[in-house]
Tab-separated table of C-alpha atoms in Angstrom:
chain	number	residue	atom	x	y	z
A	1	MET	CA	-9.799	15.079	8.040
A	2	GLY	CA	-8.065	13.568	5.015
A	3	LEU	CA	-9.168	10.641	2.928
A	4	GLN	CA	-9.664	7.469	4.928
A	5	LEU	CA	-9.970	3.757	4.201
A	6	GLY	CA	-13.397	2.967	2.811
A	7	ASP	CA	-13.896	6.453	1.383
A	8	ILE	CA	-14.824	6.748	-2.279
A	9	ALA	CA	-11.755	7.939	-4.164
A	10	PRO	CA	-12.443	11.427	-5.512
A	11	ASP	CA	-12.879	11.609	-9.252
A	12	PHE	CA	-10.868	14.092	-11.284
A	13	THR	CA	-9.967	15.024	-14.825
A	14	ALA	CA	-6.357	15.866	-15.620
A	15	ASP	CA	-3.822	15.953	-18.433
A	16	SER	CA	-1.390	13.070	-18.600
A	17	THR	CA	1.126	11.409	-20.855
A	18	ALA	CA	-1.823	9.377	-22.218
A	19	GLY	CA	-3.912	12.492	-22.892
A	20	GLU	CA	-6.754	13.861	-20.798
A	21	ILE	CA	-7.901	11.338	-18.214
A	22	GLY	CA	-11.112	11.130	-16.241
A	23	PHE	CA	-9.944	8.978	-13.352
A	24	ARG	CA	-12.985	6.769	-12.770
A	25	ALA	CA	-13.634	6.334	-16.472
A	26	TRP	CA	-9.968	5.400	-16.959
A	27	LYS	CA	-9.958	2.762	-14.209
A	28	ALA	CA	-13.344	1.467	-15.425
A	29	GLY	CA	-14.071	-1.075	-12.721
A	30	SER	CA	-10.480	-2.267	-12.267
A	31	TRP	CA	-8.223	-1.993	-9.251
A	32	ALA	CA	-5.887	0.986	-9.419
A	33	VAL	CA	-2.679	2.117	-7.743
A	34	LEU	CA	-2.464	5.904	-7.768
A	35	PHE	CA	0.965	7.040	-6.612
A	36	SER	CA	2.601	10.442	-6.461
A	37	HIS	CA	6.253	11.398	-6.717
A	38	PRO	CA	7.921	14.715	-5.890
A	39	ALA	CA	9.445	15.755	-9.218
A	40	ASP	CA	10.638	14.670	-12.647
A	41	PHE	CA	14.334	14.227	-13.406
A	42	THR	CA	15.078	13.162	-9.829
A	43	PRO	CA	16.996	10.007	-8.887
A	44	VAL	CA	14.656	8.150	-6.543
A	45	CYS	CA	11.646	8.791	-8.764
A	46	THR	CA	13.542	7.519	-11.811
A	47	THR	CA	14.054	4.160	-10.083
A	48	GLU	CA	10.476	3.996	-8.787
A	49	LEU	CA	8.681	4.689	-12.044
A	50	GLY	CA	10.978	2.258	-13.802
A	51	ARG	CA	10.151	-0.488	-11.322
A	52	VAL	CA	6.431	0.048	-11.841
A	53	ALA	CA	6.963	-0.357	-15.587
A	54	GLN	CA	8.996	-3.544	-15.054
A	55	LEU	CA	6.036	-5.002	-13.150
A	56	LYS	CA	3.596	-4.536	-16.047
A	57	ALA	CA	2.689	-8.241	-16.261
A	58	GLU	CA	2.154	-8.423	-12.488
A	59	TRP	CA	-0.284	-5.497	-12.502
A	60	ALA	CA	-2.174	-7.017	-15.438
A	61	ALA	CA	-2.427	-10.402	-13.696
A	62	ARG	CA	-4.215	-8.649	-10.828
A	63	ASP	CA	-6.466	-6.490	-13.050
A	64	THR	CA	-4.722	-3.487	-11.508
A	65	LYS	CA	-3.825	-0.260	-13.307
A	66	PRO	CA	-0.925	1.891	-12.079
A	67	ILE	CA	-1.005	5.639	-12.589
A	68	ALA	CA	1.586	8.154	-11.405
A	69	LEU	CA	1.347	11.857	-10.589
A	70	SER	CA	3.634	14.786	-9.974
A	71	VAL	CA	3.268	18.543	-10.087
A	72	ASP	CA	5.342	18.734	-13.275
A	73	SER	CA	4.014	19.239	-16.805
A	74	VAL	CA	3.185	16.670	-19.464
A	75	ALA	CA	6.094	17.992	-21.505
A	76	ASP	CA	8.481	17.372	-18.609
A	77	HIS	CA	7.051	13.883	-18.097
A	78	LYS	CA	7.525	12.999	-21.768
A	79	ASN	CA	11.074	14.370	-21.807
A	80	TRP	CA	11.932	12.353	-18.696
A	81	ILE	CA	10.452	8.991	-19.738
A	82	PRO	CA	13.374	8.085	-22.070
A	83	ASP	CA	15.712	8.393	-19.076
A	84	ILE	CA	13.492	6.106	-16.996
A	85	ASP	CA	13.335	3.566	-19.822
A	86	GLN	CA	17.094	3.623	-20.359
A	87	VAL	CA	18.120	3.422	-16.705
A	88	ASN	CA	15.687	0.608	-15.882
A	89	GLU	CA	15.753	-1.208	-19.237
A	90	THR	CA	11.986	-1.032	-19.490
A	91	THR	CA	9.180	0.876	-21.191
A	92	VAL	CA	6.925	3.240	-19.263
A	93	ASP	CA	3.515	2.870	-20.880
A	94	TYR	CA	1.219	3.685	-17.970
A	95	PRO	CA	-0.052	7.273	-17.556
A	96	ILE	CA	1.792	9.949	-15.615
A	97	ILE	CA	-0.565	12.738	-14.542
A	98	ALA	CA	0.524	16.362	-14.855
A	99	ASP	CA	-0.672	18.363	-11.858
A	100	PRO	CA	1.063	21.763	-12.031
A	101	ASP	CA	-1.851	23.523	-10.314
A	102	LYS	CA	-1.749	20.855	-7.550
A	103	LYS	CA	-5.505	20.276	-7.722
A	104	VAL	CA	-5.261	16.476	-7.652
A	105	ALA	CA	-2.419	16.483	-5.119
A	106	GLU	CA	-4.440	18.666	-2.754
A	107	LEU	CA	-7.606	16.630	-3.361
A	108	TYR	CA	-5.753	13.501	-2.221
A	109	GLY	CA	-3.642	15.126	0.500
A	110	MET	CA	-0.348	14.552	-1.295
A	111	ILE	CA	1.166	17.914	-0.375
A	112	HIS	CA	2.995	17.911	2.988
A	113	PRO	CA	4.631	21.360	3.358
A	114	ASN	CA	6.622	20.300	6.428
A	115	GLU	CA	8.528	17.952	4.134
A	116	GLY	CA	10.304	20.957	2.672
A	117	ASP	CA	8.286	22.382	-0.224
A	118	THR	CA	4.963	22.119	-2.009
A	119	SER	CA	5.815	19.203	-4.280
A	120	SER	CA	3.950	15.965	-3.680
A	121	VAL	CA	5.334	13.364	-1.284
A	122	ARG	CA	5.408	9.634	-2.100
A	123	SER	CA	1.747	8.794	-1.525
A	124	VAL	CA	0.111	5.522	-2.565
A	125	PHE	CA	-3.605	4.820	-2.852
A	126	ILE	CA	-4.865	1.323	-3.653
A	127	ILE	CA	-8.408	1.682	-4.971
A	128	ASP	CA	-10.784	-1.205	-5.622
A	129	PRO	CA	-13.210	-1.750	-8.522
A	130	ALA	CA	-15.998	-0.037	-6.558
A	131	ASP	CA	-13.760	3.082	-6.311
A	132	LYS	CA	-13.188	2.623	-2.566
A	133	ILE	CA	-9.824	3.477	-1.041
A	134	ARG	CA	-8.561	0.215	0.441
A	135	LEU	CA	-4.990	1.048	1.466
A	136	THR	CA	-2.847	4.151	1.790
A	137	LEU	CA	0.883	4.606	2.250
A	138	THR	CA	2.926	7.784	2.584
A	139	TYR	CA	6.697	7.816	2.294
A	140	PRO	CA	9.033	10.801	2.723
A	141	LYS	CA	10.718	12.147	-0.360
A	142	SER	CA	14.089	10.619	0.518
A	143	VAL	CA	12.808	7.013	0.795
A	144	GLY	CA	11.939	4.962	-2.265
A	145	ARG	CA	8.945	2.667	-2.117
A	146	ASN	CA	8.898	-1.122	-2.335
A	147	PHE	CA	6.466	-1.948	-5.132
A	148	ASP	CA	6.765	-5.653	-4.413
A	149	GLU	CA	5.101	-4.833	-1.088
A	150	ILE	CA	2.377	-2.897	-2.883
A	151	LEU	CA	1.736	-5.935	-5.103
A	152	ARG	CA	1.644	-8.110	-1.993
A	153	ALA	CA	-0.944	-5.782	-0.466
A	154	VAL	CA	-3.089	-5.997	-3.615
A	155	ASP	CA	-2.869	-9.794	-3.413
A	156	ALA	CA	-3.936	-9.724	0.235
A	157	LEU	CA	-6.848	-7.372	-0.413
A	158	GLN	CA	-8.118	-9.428	-3.322
A	159	LEU	CA	-7.794	-12.685	-1.389
A	160	THR	CA	-9.489	-11.429	1.765
A	161	ASP	CA	-12.329	-9.986	-0.300
A	162	ARG	CA	-12.807	-13.269	-2.113
A	163	ALA	CA	-12.400	-15.749	0.727
A	164	ALA	CA	-13.322	-13.878	3.941
A	165	VAL	CA	-9.983	-14.691	5.600
A	166	SER	CA	-7.174	-12.565	7.044
A	167	THR	CA	-3.475	-12.586	6.236
A	168	PRO	CA	-0.759	-12.880	8.907
A	169	VAL	CA	2.447	-10.895	9.215
A	170	ASP	CA	4.754	-11.134	6.183
A	171	TRP	CA	2.169	-13.187	4.274
A	172	ARG	CA	2.945	-13.992	0.665
A	173	ASN	CA	0.634	-15.409	-1.966
A	174	GLY	CA	0.346	-19.149	-1.289
A	175	ASP	CA	1.111	-18.965	2.446
A	176	ARG	CA	-1.326	-20.020	5.159
A	177	VAL	CA	-4.033	-17.551	6.128
A	178	ILE	CA	-5.917	-16.792	9.322
A	179	VAL	CA	-9.513	-17.645	10.173
A	180	PRO	CA	-11.239	-14.453	11.340
A	181	PRO	CA	-12.603	-14.387	14.915
A	182	THR	CA	-16.174	-14.207	13.605
A	183	VAL	CA	-15.906	-17.794	12.266
A	184	SER	CA	-16.010	-20.717	14.713
A	185	THR	CA	-13.426	-23.478	14.483
A	186	GLU	CA	-16.153	-25.959	13.554
A	187	ASP	CA	-17.388	-23.741	10.737
A	188	ALA	CA	-13.797	-23.164	9.608
A	189	LYS	CA	-13.201	-26.915	9.359
A	190	ALA	CA	-16.357	-27.301	7.318
A	191	LYS	CA	-15.387	-24.455	5.028
A	192	PHE	CA	-11.608	-24.796	4.737
A	193	GLY	CA	-10.704	-28.326	5.844
A	194	ASP	CA	-7.778	-28.719	8.237
A	195	VAL	CA	-7.466	-25.988	10.869
A	196	ASP	CA	-4.272	-25.393	12.873
A	197	GLU	CA	-5.474	-23.911	16.172
A	198	VAL	CA	-2.484	-22.189	17.791
A	199	LYS	CA	-4.729	-20.304	20.204
A	200	PRO	CA	-8.526	-20.210	20.320
A	201	TYR	CA	-8.289	-16.840	18.597
A	202	LEU	CA	-5.372	-17.681	16.230
A	203	ARG	CA	-6.214	-20.373	13.689
A	204	TYR	CA	-4.463	-21.077	10.410
A	205	VAL	CA	-5.777	-22.718	7.261
A	206	ALA	CA	-4.318	-23.298	3.804
A	207	GLN	CA	-4.895	-20.428	1.403
A	208	PRO	CA	-8.211	-21.031	-0.378
A	209	GLU	CA	-7.996	-21.602	-4.099
A	210	ALA	CA	-9.104	-18.823	-6.401
């Protein structure tokens, strides 16, 4: 059985473009997005890592630290970063982990041999300040990820932790949210104000303020 939601994210120490990193010490009580990519100097990965760098202010606003991983070396990572910066008109300043022995990739189940080789697939782990895995995504090597969606998921996780609500399909920050079934309509009105009861089990309220 691989890692599941609610599991404590395994700690590890690895070399990276920012030097040796102890994962839990590096994230230090923040949210983190740990994401793997198959290889350096590849086209899809060049666009992905550039997009993560472009979103620097968005990660910071959510107290969330991105960190990438592939099975290539630190030297390869550092030689590749200028290409990423140039192509995406950005600056990659978050760490990229070097995992040539695949220890971290295997620890997190990022190696899927049926995808063609033993490089890491496009895995994503959203990890909360208590080091719990809160969301996982796995994309095939040929499909680039949507990091706006990953930001949206971080927003939803942080909101539902803070306000004990749920988010509906396609929710975006600022949209209405759902009252969970464990809260009565009367209690919801007392807590949130106006309640739009579509069905007894489907009730909307305005997004609570932070």
